[in-house]
PDB file of C-alpha atoms in Angstrom:
ATOM      1  CA  MET A   1       6.396-202.305-148.048  1.00 57.00           C
ATOM      2  CA  ASP A   2       4.981-200.471-151.154  1.00 65.00           C
ATOM      3  CA  SER A   3       1.407-201.889-152.102  1.00 63.00           C
ATOM      4  CA  HIS A   4       1.975-202.172-154.943  1.00 70.00           C
ATOM      5  CA  LYS A   5       4.495-205.086-154.549  1.00 85.00           C
ATOM      6  CA  LEU A   6       1.810-206.756-152.368  1.00 93.00           C
ATOM      7  CA  THR A   7      -0.668-209.787-153.832  1.00 96.00           C
ATOM      8  CA  ALA A   8      -4.225-210.585-152.616  1.00 97.00           C
ATOM      9  CA  LEU A   9      -6.513-213.120-153.331  1.00 98.00           C
ATOM     10  CA  VAL A  10      -9.775-213.098-152.902  1.00 98.00           C
ATOM     11  CA  VAL A  11     -12.608-215.497-151.548  1.00 98.00           C
ATOM     12  CA  ASP A  12     -16.085-214.939-151.546  1.00 95.00           C
ATOM     13  CA  ASP A  13     -18.931-217.211-153.159  1.00 93.00           C
ATOM     14  CA  ASP A  14     -21.076-213.978-154.015  1.00 92.00           C
ATOM     15  CA  ARG A  15     -19.837-212.710-157.792  1.00 93.00           C
ATOM     16  CA  MET A  16     -20.831-209.062-157.339  1.00 93.00           C
ATOM     17  CA  VAL A  17     -18.588-209.343-154.593  1.00 93.00           C
ATOM     18  CA  ARG A  18     -15.304-210.999-156.501  1.00 95.00           C
ATOM     19  CA  ILE A  19     -15.565-208.109-158.559  1.00 95.00           C
ATOM     20  CA  ILE A  20     -15.838-205.329-155.868  1.00 95.00           C
ATOM     21  CA  HIS A  21     -13.053-206.361-153.728  1.00 96.00           C
ATOM     22  CA  GLY A  22     -10.863-207.408-156.891  1.00 96.00           C
ATOM     23  CA  LYS A  23     -11.512-203.790-157.881  1.00 96.00           C
ATOM     24  CA  MET A  24     -10.281-201.706-154.949  1.00 95.00           C
ATOM     25  CA  LEU A  25      -7.476-203.549-154.677  1.00 96.00           C
ATOM     26  CA  ASN A  26      -6.841-203.023-158.048  1.00 94.00           C
ATOM     27  CA  SER A  27      -7.181-199.367-157.472  1.00 93.00           C
ATOM     28  CA  VAL A  28      -4.605-199.783-154.803  1.00 93.00           C
ATOM     29  CA  GLY A  29      -2.275-201.631-156.806  1.00 93.00           C
ATOM     30  CA  VAL A  30      -2.330-204.580-155.289  1.00 95.00           C
ATOM     31  CA  LYS A  31      -2.376-207.441-157.554  1.00 95.00           C
ATOM     32  CA  ASN A  32      -5.307-210.162-157.517  1.00 97.00           C
ATOM     33  CA  GLN A  33      -6.953-213.364-157.935  1.00 97.00           C
ATOM     34  CA  VAL A  34     -10.822-214.139-157.349  1.00 98.00           C
ATOM     35  CA  VAL A  35     -11.947-218.102-155.841  1.00 98.00           C
ATOM     36  CA  GLN A  36     -15.856-218.681-155.588  1.00 97.00           C
ATOM     37  CA  ASN A  37     -14.872-220.366-151.450  1.00 97.00           C
ATOM     38  CA  GLY A  38     -12.521-221.846-149.466  1.00 97.00           C
ATOM     39  CA  LYS A  39     -11.842-225.529-150.762  1.00 98.00           C
ATOM     40  CA  GLU A  40     -11.049-223.318-153.684  1.00 98.00           C
ATOM     41  CA  ALA A  41      -8.522-221.039-151.955  1.00 98.00           C
ATOM     42  CA  ILE A  42      -6.639-224.086-150.190  1.00 98.00           C
ATOM     43  CA  ASN A  43      -6.309-225.914-154.463  1.00 98.00           C
ATOM     44  CA  VAL A  44      -5.373-222.229-155.192  1.00 98.00           C
ATOM     45  CA  HIS A  45      -1.890-222.917-152.021  1.00 98.00           C
ATOM     46  CA  LEU A  46      -2.053-226.303-152.852  1.00 97.00           C
ATOM     47  CA  SER A  47      -0.430-225.185-156.733  1.00 97.00           C
ATOM     48  CA  GLY A  48       1.859-223.651-155.668  1.00 96.00           C
ATOM     49  CA  GLN A  49       0.797-220.319-155.421  1.00 96.00           C
ATOM     50  CA  THR A  50       1.433-217.129-152.284  1.00 96.00           C
ATOM     51  CA  PHE A  51      -0.259-213.932-151.504  1.00 97.00           C
ATOM     52  CA  ASP A  52       1.142-211.179-149.130  1.00 96.00           C
ATOM     53  CA  LEU A  53      -2.507-210.623-148.399  1.00 96.00           C
ATOM     54  CA  ILE A  54      -6.261-213.387-148.237  1.00 97.00           C
ATOM     55  CA  LEU A  55     -10.329-211.479-148.012  1.00 97.00           C
ATOM     56  CA  MET A  56     -11.798-214.158-146.413  1.00 96.00           C
ATOM     57  CA  ASP A  57     -16.266-214.292-147.155  1.00 94.00           C
ATOM     58  CA  LEU A  58     -17.553-216.198-143.338  1.00 91.00           C
ATOM     59  CA  ASP A  59     -20.467-218.071-145.317  1.00 89.00           C
ATOM     60  CA  MET A  60     -19.966-219.608-148.368  1.00 91.00           C
ATOM     61  CA  PRO A  61     -20.708-223.118-149.996  1.00 89.00           C
ATOM     62  CA  ILE A  62     -18.595-226.590-149.985  1.00 95.00           C
ATOM     63  CA  MET A  63     -15.764-224.967-147.832  1.00 96.00           C
ATOM     64  CA  ASN A  64     -16.769-222.067-145.139  1.00 94.00           C
ATOM     65  CA  GLY A  65     -13.792-219.182-144.123  1.00 95.00           C
ATOM     66  CA  ILE A  66     -13.953-220.516-140.553  1.00 95.00           C
ATOM     67  CA  GLU A  67     -13.008-224.298-141.938  1.00 96.00           C
ATOM     68  CA  ALA A  68     -10.745-222.615-144.716  1.00 97.00           C
ATOM     69  CA  ILE A  69      -8.836-220.835-142.564  1.00 97.00           C
ATOM     70  CA  LYS A  70      -7.447-223.456-140.200  1.00 97.00           C
ATOM     71  CA  GLU A  71      -7.054-225.804-143.495  1.00 97.00           C
ATOM     72  CA  LEU A  72      -4.138-223.327-144.499  1.00 97.00           C
ATOM     73  CA  ARG A  73      -2.909-221.982-140.954  1.00 97.00           C
ATOM     74  CA  SER A  74      -2.451-225.857-140.657  1.00 97.00           C
ATOM     75  CA  MET A  75      -0.705-225.729-144.454  1.00 96.00           C
ATOM     76  CA  GLY A  76       1.923-222.931-142.515  1.00 96.00           C
ATOM     77  CA  ILE A  77       0.287-220.183-144.616  1.00 96.00           C
ATOM     78  CA  CYS A  78       1.452-217.277-142.773  1.00 95.00           C
ATOM     79  CA  SER A  79      -0.211-215.549-144.986  1.00 96.00           C
ATOM     80  CA  THR A  80      -2.101-211.880-143.679  1.00 96.00           C
ATOM     81  CA  ILE A  81      -5.718-213.157-143.271  1.00 96.00           C
ATOM     82  CA  ALA A  82      -8.721-210.603-143.351  1.00 96.00           C
ATOM     83  CA  GLY A  83     -12.432-212.474-142.428  1.00 95.00           C
ATOM     84  CA  VAL A  84     -14.961-210.124-144.650  1.00 93.00           C
ATOM     85  CA  SER A  85     -18.197-210.780-143.305  1.00 87.00           C
ATOM     86  CA  ALA A  86     -21.775-209.450-143.224  1.00 81.00           C
ATOM     87  CA  ARG A  87     -22.214-211.228-140.038  1.00 74.00           C
ATOM     88  CA  SER A  88     -21.569-208.451-136.826  1.00 71.00           C
ATOM     89  CA  MET A  89     -22.832-210.897-133.840  1.00 74.00           C
ATOM     90  CA  GLU A  90     -19.844-210.552-132.134  1.00 77.00           C
ATOM     91  CA  SER A  91     -19.710-214.660-131.241  1.00 79.00           C
ATOM     92  CA  HIS A  92     -19.209-215.016-134.771  1.00 81.00           C
ATOM     93  CA  ILE A  93     -17.019-212.687-135.161  1.00 86.00           C
ATOM     94  CA  GLN A  94     -14.643-214.480-132.020  1.00 89.00           C
ATOM     95  CA  GLU A  95     -15.343-217.793-133.555  1.00 89.00           C
ATOM     96  CA  PHE A  96     -13.723-216.436-137.231  1.00 90.00           C
ATOM     97  CA  MET A  97     -11.280-214.547-135.305  1.00 90.00           C
ATOM     98  CA  GLU A  98      -9.995-217.660-133.163  1.00 93.00           C
ATOM     99  CA  ALA A  99     -10.309-219.681-136.844  1.00 93.00           C
ATOM    100  CA  GLY A 100      -6.561-217.494-137.435  1.00 95.00           C
ATOM    101  CA  LEU A 101      -7.806-214.511-138.668  1.00 95.00           C
ATOM    102  CA  ASP A 102      -5.201-211.705-138.297  1.00 95.00           C
ATOM    103  CA  GLU A 103      -8.283-208.851-139.066  1.00 94.00           C
ATOM    104  CA  TYR A 104     -11.869-208.409-138.921  1.00 93.00           C
ATOM    105  CA  LEU A 105     -13.770-206.047-141.500  1.00 92.00           C
ATOM    106  CA  GLU A 106     -17.051-205.807-141.810  1.00 89.00           C
ATOM    107  CA  LYS A 107     -18.956-205.749-144.933  1.00 88.00           C
ATOM    108  CA  PRO A 108     -19.637-203.199-147.144  1.00 91.00           C
ATOM    109  CA  LEU A 109     -15.210-202.879-147.123  1.00 92.00           C
ATOM    110  CA  ASN A 110     -13.846-199.973-149.055  1.00 92.00           C
ATOM    111  CA  ILE A 111     -11.059-198.822-149.946  1.00 93.00           C
ATOM    112  CA  SER A 112     -10.159-196.208-146.336  1.00 93.00           C
ATOM    113  CA  LYS A 113     -10.659-199.505-144.317  1.00 92.00           C
ATOM    114  CA  LEU A 114      -9.026-201.747-147.656  1.00 93.00           C
ATOM    115  CA  THR A 115      -5.949-199.130-147.301  1.00 92.00           C
ATOM    116  CA  SER A 116      -5.864-199.302-143.572  1.00 93.00           C
ATOM    117  CA  PHE A 117      -6.000-202.587-142.941  1.00 92.00           C
ATOM    118  CA  ILE A 118      -2.948-202.919-145.442  1.00 91.00           C
ATOM    119  CA  HIS A 119      -1.066-199.769-143.386  1.00 90.00           C
ATOM    120  CA  LYS A 120      -1.548-201.880-140.209  1.00 89.00           C
ATOM    121  CA  PHE A 121      -0.286-204.919-141.486  1.00 85.00           C
ATOM    122  CA  TYR A 122       2.475-203.565-144.468  1.00 80.00           C
ATOM    123  CA  VAL A 123       3.853-199.836-143.206  1.00 69.00           C
ATOM    124  CA  THR A 124       4.378-200.968-139.148  1.00 54.00           C
ATOM    125  CA  ASN A 125       5.237-203.787-139.107  1.00 47.00           C
TER     126      ASN A 125
ATOM    127  CA  MET B   1     -29.053-176.409-177.726  1.00 47.00           C
ATOM    128  CA  LEU B   2     -28.235-180.579-177.617  1.00 49.00           C
ATOM    129  CA  GLY B   3     -25.679-179.411-174.855  1.00 57.00           C
ATOM    130  CA  LEU B   4     -27.920-177.353-172.933  1.00 60.00           C
ATOM    131  CA  GLY B   5     -30.077-180.635-172.998  1.00 82.00           C
ATOM    132  CA  ALA B   6     -27.142-182.614-171.717  1.00 84.00           C
ATOM    133  CA  ASP B   7     -26.725-180.402-168.860  1.00 86.00           C
ATOM    134  CA  LEU B   8     -30.349-180.084-167.966  1.00 89.00           C
ATOM    135  CA  LEU B   9     -30.068-184.033-168.147  1.00 89.00           C
ATOM    136  CA  TRP B  10     -27.618-183.796-165.694  1.00 88.00           C
ATOM    137  CA  ALA B  11     -29.015-181.685-163.018  1.00 92.00           C
ATOM    138  CA  HIS B  12     -31.870-183.953-163.027  1.00 92.00           C
ATOM    139  CA  MET B  13     -29.872-187.069-162.203  1.00 91.00           C
ATOM    140  CA  ASN B  14     -28.263-184.888-159.412  1.00 93.00           C
ATOM    141  CA  ARG B  15     -31.651-184.200-158.158  1.00 94.00           C
ATOM    142  CA  LEU B  16     -32.695-188.034-158.466  1.00 95.00           C
ATOM    143  CA  LEU B  17     -29.513-189.180-156.711  1.00 95.00           C
ATOM    144  CA  GLY B  18     -29.691-185.550-154.145  1.00 96.00           C
ATOM    145  CA  PHE B  19     -33.494-186.977-153.085  1.00 96.00           C
ATOM    146  CA  LEU B  20     -32.005-190.657-152.980  1.00 97.00           C
ATOM    147  CA  PHE B  21     -29.372-190.157-151.007  1.00 96.00           C
ATOM    148  CA  HIS B  22     -31.506-188.007-148.961  1.00 97.00           C
ATOM    149  CA  GLN B  23     -33.994-190.447-148.411  1.00 96.00           C
ATOM    150  CA  GLY B  24     -31.615-192.863-146.939  1.00 96.00           C
ATOM    151  CA  VAL B  25     -32.580-195.665-150.501  1.00 97.00           C
ATOM    152  CA  LEU B  26     -28.208-194.956-150.988  1.00 97.00           C
ATOM    153  CA  ASP B  27     -24.912-194.267-149.264  1.00 96.00           C
ATOM    154  CA  GLU B  28     -21.593-193.523-149.886  1.00 94.00           C
ATOM    155  CA  HIS B  29     -20.808-196.882-151.372  1.00 95.00           C
ATOM    156  CA  PHE B  30     -22.517-196.207-154.012  1.00 96.00           C
ATOM    157  CA  LEU B  31     -20.469-193.532-155.070  1.00 95.00           C
ATOM    158  CA  GLN B  32     -17.367-195.832-154.192  1.00 94.00           C
ATOM    159  CA  LEU B  33     -18.314-197.859-157.248  1.00 94.00           C
ATOM    160  CA  HIS B  34     -18.799-194.899-159.921  1.00 93.00           C
ATOM    161  CA  HIS B  35     -15.460-193.833-158.266  1.00 94.00           C
ATOM    162  CA  LEU B  36     -13.798-197.062-159.461  1.00 95.00           C
ATOM    163  CA  GLN B  37     -15.157-197.350-162.659  1.00 94.00           C
ATOM    164  CA  ASP B  38     -12.200-195.828-165.474  1.00 91.00           C
ATOM    165  CA  GLU B  39     -10.933-196.378-168.492  1.00 90.00           C
ATOM    166  CA  SER B  40     -10.307-200.092-167.943  1.00 89.00           C
ATOM    167  CA  SER B  41     -13.988-200.645-166.962  1.00 91.00           C
ATOM    168  CA  PRO B  42     -16.062-197.879-168.893  1.00 90.00           C
ATOM    169  CA  SER B  43     -19.303-200.314-167.934  1.00 91.00           C
ATOM    170  CA  PHE B  44     -18.436-200.913-164.389  1.00 95.00           C
ATOM    171  CA  VAL B  45     -20.417-199.687-162.530  1.00 94.00           C
ATOM    172  CA  SER B  46     -23.787-200.977-164.721  1.00 93.00           C
ATOM    173  CA  GLU B  47     -22.586-204.346-165.004  1.00 94.00           C
ATOM    174  CA  VAL B  48     -21.955-204.675-160.788  1.00 96.00           C
ATOM    175  CA  LEU B  49     -26.046-203.468-160.491  1.00 96.00           C
ATOM    176  CA  ASN B  50     -26.876-205.891-163.315  1.00 95.00           C
ATOM    177  CA  ILE B  51     -25.085-209.007-161.332  1.00 96.00           C
ATOM    178  CA  TYR B  52     -27.068-207.836-158.219  1.00 96.00           C
ATOM    179  CA  PHE B  53     -30.140-207.007-159.890  1.00 96.00           C
ATOM    180  CA  HIS B  54     -29.536-211.077-161.089  1.00 96.00           C
ATOM    181  CA  GLU B  55     -28.636-212.494-158.102  1.00 95.00           C
ATOM    182  CA  SER B  56     -31.098-210.374-154.979  1.00 96.00           C
ATOM    183  CA  GLU B  57     -34.058-212.054-157.511  1.00 96.00           C
ATOM    184  CA  LYS B  58     -32.569-215.307-156.577  1.00 95.00           C
ATOM    185  CA  LEU B  59     -31.808-215.092-152.899  1.00 95.00           C
ATOM    186  CA  LEU B  60     -35.478-213.202-153.035  1.00 96.00           C
ATOM    187  CA  ASN B  61     -37.083-216.421-154.585  1.00 96.00           C
ATOM    188  CA  ASN B  62     -34.768-218.638-152.280  1.00 94.00           C
ATOM    189  CA  LEU B  63     -36.052-216.783-149.068  1.00 95.00           C
ATOM    190  CA  ARG B  64     -39.648-216.662-150.152  1.00 95.00           C
ATOM    191  CA  SER B  65     -39.793-220.185-150.893  1.00 94.00           C
ATOM    192  CA  LEU B  66     -38.092-221.298-147.479  1.00 93.00           C
ATOM    193  CA  LEU B  67     -40.732-219.544-145.828  1.00 93.00           C
ATOM    194  CA  MET B  68     -43.615-220.691-147.648  1.00 92.00           C
ATOM    195  CA  ASP B  69     -42.920-224.028-147.639  1.00 90.00           C
ATOM    196  CA  ARG B  70     -45.245-225.388-144.744  1.00 85.00           C
ATOM    197  CA  ASP B  71     -42.764-227.454-142.550  1.00 87.00           C
ATOM    198  CA  PHE B  72     -39.890-224.434-142.671  1.00 85.00           C
ATOM    199  CA  SER B  73     -38.178-224.519-139.193  1.00 86.00           C
ATOM    200  CA  ASP B  74     -34.281-223.804-140.842  1.00 90.00           C
ATOM    201  CA  TYR B  75     -33.610-220.544-139.830  1.00 92.00           C
ATOM    202  CA  ASN B  76     -30.084-220.976-139.726  1.00 89.00           C
ATOM    203  CA  LYS B  77     -30.175-221.402-143.724  1.00 90.00           C
ATOM    204  CA  MET B  78     -32.372-218.720-143.898  1.00 92.00           C
ATOM    205  CA  ARG B  79     -29.881-216.228-142.126  1.00 90.00           C
ATOM    206  CA  ILE B  80     -27.384-217.431-144.410  1.00 88.00           C
ATOM    207  CA  HIS B  81     -29.390-215.595-147.713  1.00 91.00           C
ATOM    208  CA  LEU B  82     -29.425-212.899-145.993  1.00 92.00           C
ATOM    209  CA  ASN B  83     -26.070-212.277-145.236  1.00 88.00           C
ATOM    210  CA  GLN B  84     -25.252-212.675-148.313  1.00 89.00           C
ATOM    211  CA  PHE B  85     -28.152-210.216-149.828  1.00 93.00           C
ATOM    212  CA  MET B  86     -27.033-207.432-147.009  1.00 90.00           C
ATOM    213  CA  GLY B  87     -22.950-208.108-148.071  1.00 89.00           C
ATOM    214  CA  SER B  88     -24.374-207.483-151.520  1.00 92.00           C
ATOM    215  CA  SER B  89     -26.811-204.656-151.033  1.00 94.00           C
ATOM    216  CA  SER B  90     -24.786-203.306-148.199  1.00 93.00           C
ATOM    217  CA  SER B  91     -21.598-203.773-150.686  1.00 93.00           C
ATOM    218  CA  ILE B  92     -23.929-201.247-153.467  1.00 95.00           C
ATOM    219  CA  GLY B  93     -24.047-198.482-151.140  1.00 96.00           C
ATOM    220  CA  ALA B  94     -28.346-199.892-150.872  1.00 97.00           C
ATOM    221  CA  LYS B  95     -28.845-198.369-147.437  1.00 96.00           C
ATOM    222  CA  ARG B  96     -32.157-198.681-146.970  1.00 96.00           C
ATOM    223  CA  LEU B  97     -32.194-202.103-147.986  1.00 96.00           C
ATOM    224  CA  THR B  98     -29.630-203.384-145.963  1.00 94.00           C
ATOM    225  CA  THR B  99     -31.858-201.576-142.737  1.00 94.00           C
ATOM    226  CA  VAL B 100     -34.428-203.951-143.674  1.00 95.00           C
ATOM    227  CA  CYS B 101     -32.302-207.376-143.967  1.00 94.00           C
ATOM    228  CA  LEU B 102     -31.434-206.583-140.464  1.00 92.00           C
ATOM    229  CA  ALA B 103     -35.033-206.141-139.446  1.00 93.00           C
ATOM    230  CA  PHE B 104     -35.266-209.644-141.305  1.00 94.00           C
ATOM    231  CA  ARG B 105     -32.055-210.923-139.815  1.00 92.00           C
ATOM    232  CA  ALA B 106     -33.579-210.463-135.655  1.00 92.00           C
ATOM    233  CA  ALA B 107     -36.984-211.712-136.883  1.00 94.00           C
ATOM    234  CA  THR B 108     -35.138-215.056-137.689  1.00 94.00           C
ATOM    235  CA  GLN B 109     -33.064-215.167-134.814  1.00 91.00           C
ATOM    236  CA  HIS B 110     -36.265-214.913-133.122  1.00 93.00           C
ATOM    237  CA  SER B 111     -37.406-217.342-134.802  1.00 92.00           C
ATOM    238  CA  ASN B 112     -40.421-214.930-136.004  1.00 92.00           C
ATOM    239  CA  ARG B 113     -42.203-216.650-138.996  1.00 92.00           C
ATOM    240  CA  PRO B 114     -44.809-213.558-138.707  1.00 93.00           C
ATOM    241  CA  GLY B 115     -42.080-211.491-137.933  1.00 94.00           C
ATOM    242  CA  CYS B 116     -40.332-212.962-141.405  1.00 95.00           C
ATOM    243  CA  LEU B 117     -43.105-212.570-143.910  1.00 94.00           C
ATOM    244  CA  ARG B 118     -43.918-209.094-142.897  1.00 95.00           C
ATOM    245  CA  ALA B 119     -40.055-208.266-143.097  1.00 95.00           C
ATOM    246  CA  LEU B 120     -39.848-210.258-146.165  1.00 96.00           C
ATOM    247  CA  GLU B 121     -42.865-208.119-147.292  1.00 97.00           C
ATOM    248  CA  MET B 122     -40.918-205.207-146.731  1.00 96.00           C
ATOM    249  CA  LEU B 123     -37.698-206.596-148.531  1.00 97.00           C
ATOM    250  CA  GLU B 124     -39.299-207.708-151.982  1.00 97.00           C
ATOM    251  CA  HIS B 125     -40.916-203.812-151.557  1.00 97.00           C
ATOM    252  CA  GLU B 126     -38.020-201.802-150.957  1.00 97.00           C
ATOM    253  CA  TYR B 127     -35.613-203.848-153.695  1.00 97.00           C
ATOM    254  CA  CYS B 128     -38.837-203.224-156.414  1.00 97.00           C
ATOM    255  CA  TYR B 129     -38.326-199.503-155.677  1.00 97.00           C
ATOM    256  CA  LEU B 130     -34.178-199.411-155.861  1.00 97.00           C
ATOM    257  CA  LYS B 131     -34.030-201.184-158.934  1.00 97.00           C
ATOM    258  CA  ASN B 132     -36.785-198.416-160.578  1.00 97.00           C
ATOM    259  CA  LYS B 133     -35.175-195.897-159.251  1.00 97.00           C
ATOM    260  CA  LEU B 134     -31.230-197.198-160.225  1.00 96.00           C
ATOM    261  CA  HIS B 135     -32.823-197.832-163.860  1.00 95.00           C
ATOM    262  CA  GLU B 136     -34.153-194.772-163.904  1.00 95.00           C
ATOM    263  CA  LEU B 137     -30.858-192.933-163.109  1.00 93.00           C
ATOM    264  CA  PHE B 138     -29.543-194.756-166.182  1.00 91.00           C
ATOM    265  CA  GLN B 139     -32.111-194.119-168.127  1.00 92.00           C
ATOM    266  CA  ILE B 140     -31.248-190.685-167.615  1.00 92.00           C
ATOM    267  CA  GLU B 141     -27.610-191.301-167.629  1.00 89.00           C
ATOM    268  CA  GLN B 142     -27.648-192.817-170.823  1.00 88.00           C
ATOM    269  CA  GLN B 143     -29.800-189.866-172.359  1.00 90.00           C
ATOM    270  CA  ARG B 144     -26.949-187.597-171.352  1.00 87.00           C
ATOM    271  CA  ALA B 145     -23.961-189.009-173.177  1.00 84.00           C
ATOM    272  CA  LEU B 146     -26.007-188.830-176.428  1.00 86.00           C
ATOM    273  CA  ALA B 147     -26.714-185.066-175.201  1.00 85.00           C
ATOM    274  CA  ALA B 148     -23.740-184.454-174.747  1.00 81.00           C
ATOM    275  CA  ALA B 149     -21.635-186.954-177.307  1.00 79.00           C
ATOM    276  CA  ALA B 150     -24.474-184.758-179.852  1.00 76.00           C
ATOM    277  CA  ARG B 151     -21.966-182.038-182.011  1.00 54.00           C
ATOM    278  CA  TYR B 152     -23.368-179.412-183.996  1.00 51.00           C
ATOM    279  CA  PRO B 153     -21.529-179.583-187.444  1.00 46.00           C
ATOM    280  CA  LEU B 154     -21.273-175.299-186.762  1.00 48.00           C
ATOM    281  CA  GLN B 155     -19.760-176.561-183.258  1.00 49.00           C
ATOM    282  CA  ASN B 156     -17.255-179.267-184.571  1.00 45.00           C
ATOM    283  CA  ASN B 157     -15.750-176.392-186.902  1.00 44.00           C
ATOM    284  CA  GLN B 158     -14.762-174.244-183.997  1.00 44.00           C
TER     285      GLN B 158
END
């Protein structure tokens, strides 16, 4: 699938990170929206919107990444979800993966990591 | 003459950038920010960095407030602030600052309050240094843009 036909949701409480990740997705032709926490991500889906990709931060106020992913998966959301965090401890990453992630990407994200991730799920599958 | 000024400023900017890369203050993610800047967002880099400075100062104040509290014991809360600071710092290519954050995080994992205080002082120092250098870089860039945009009438007619 051409990345220009993909849509994405960026979920991060850090405004600067939302801007950078949104810009990166734009630069590879992926239309995207940004929200500030897990609760807003749930609400966007409850409003009827769906996305091919979700970039989900781990530590966020109101609802964190783990809680949000569990909720999204229980709602039947099958989007490809990448957890994006500065955390590096194996146990934290494991917990994040077990919540329902398809991939874990350690911050900082770059174009190369992003395009590899997109290729992995939308070119080979 | 003014064109020559722009060239000299360009050389000065590259020397400063080279120095910051060589010292490990910045890494390739800083260059990536510039690659993301385009005609649709010509001030992307300065906007992102202004947000970074604003948010970072809040985070540093939060970290200091936590550590100065006599009854402080919530290292988990401190780690949350640190992870956020690390995430944003690494995203703009602030390599040395991110490394100091790692040392700070290690101190929180051992509930080492004196270690955290020392790490915070290093973090504040490193942040000030980075901010000053980036401001210097922006000033040179602005001067260079002004010098490059200025034209002698003679040049315009050629």
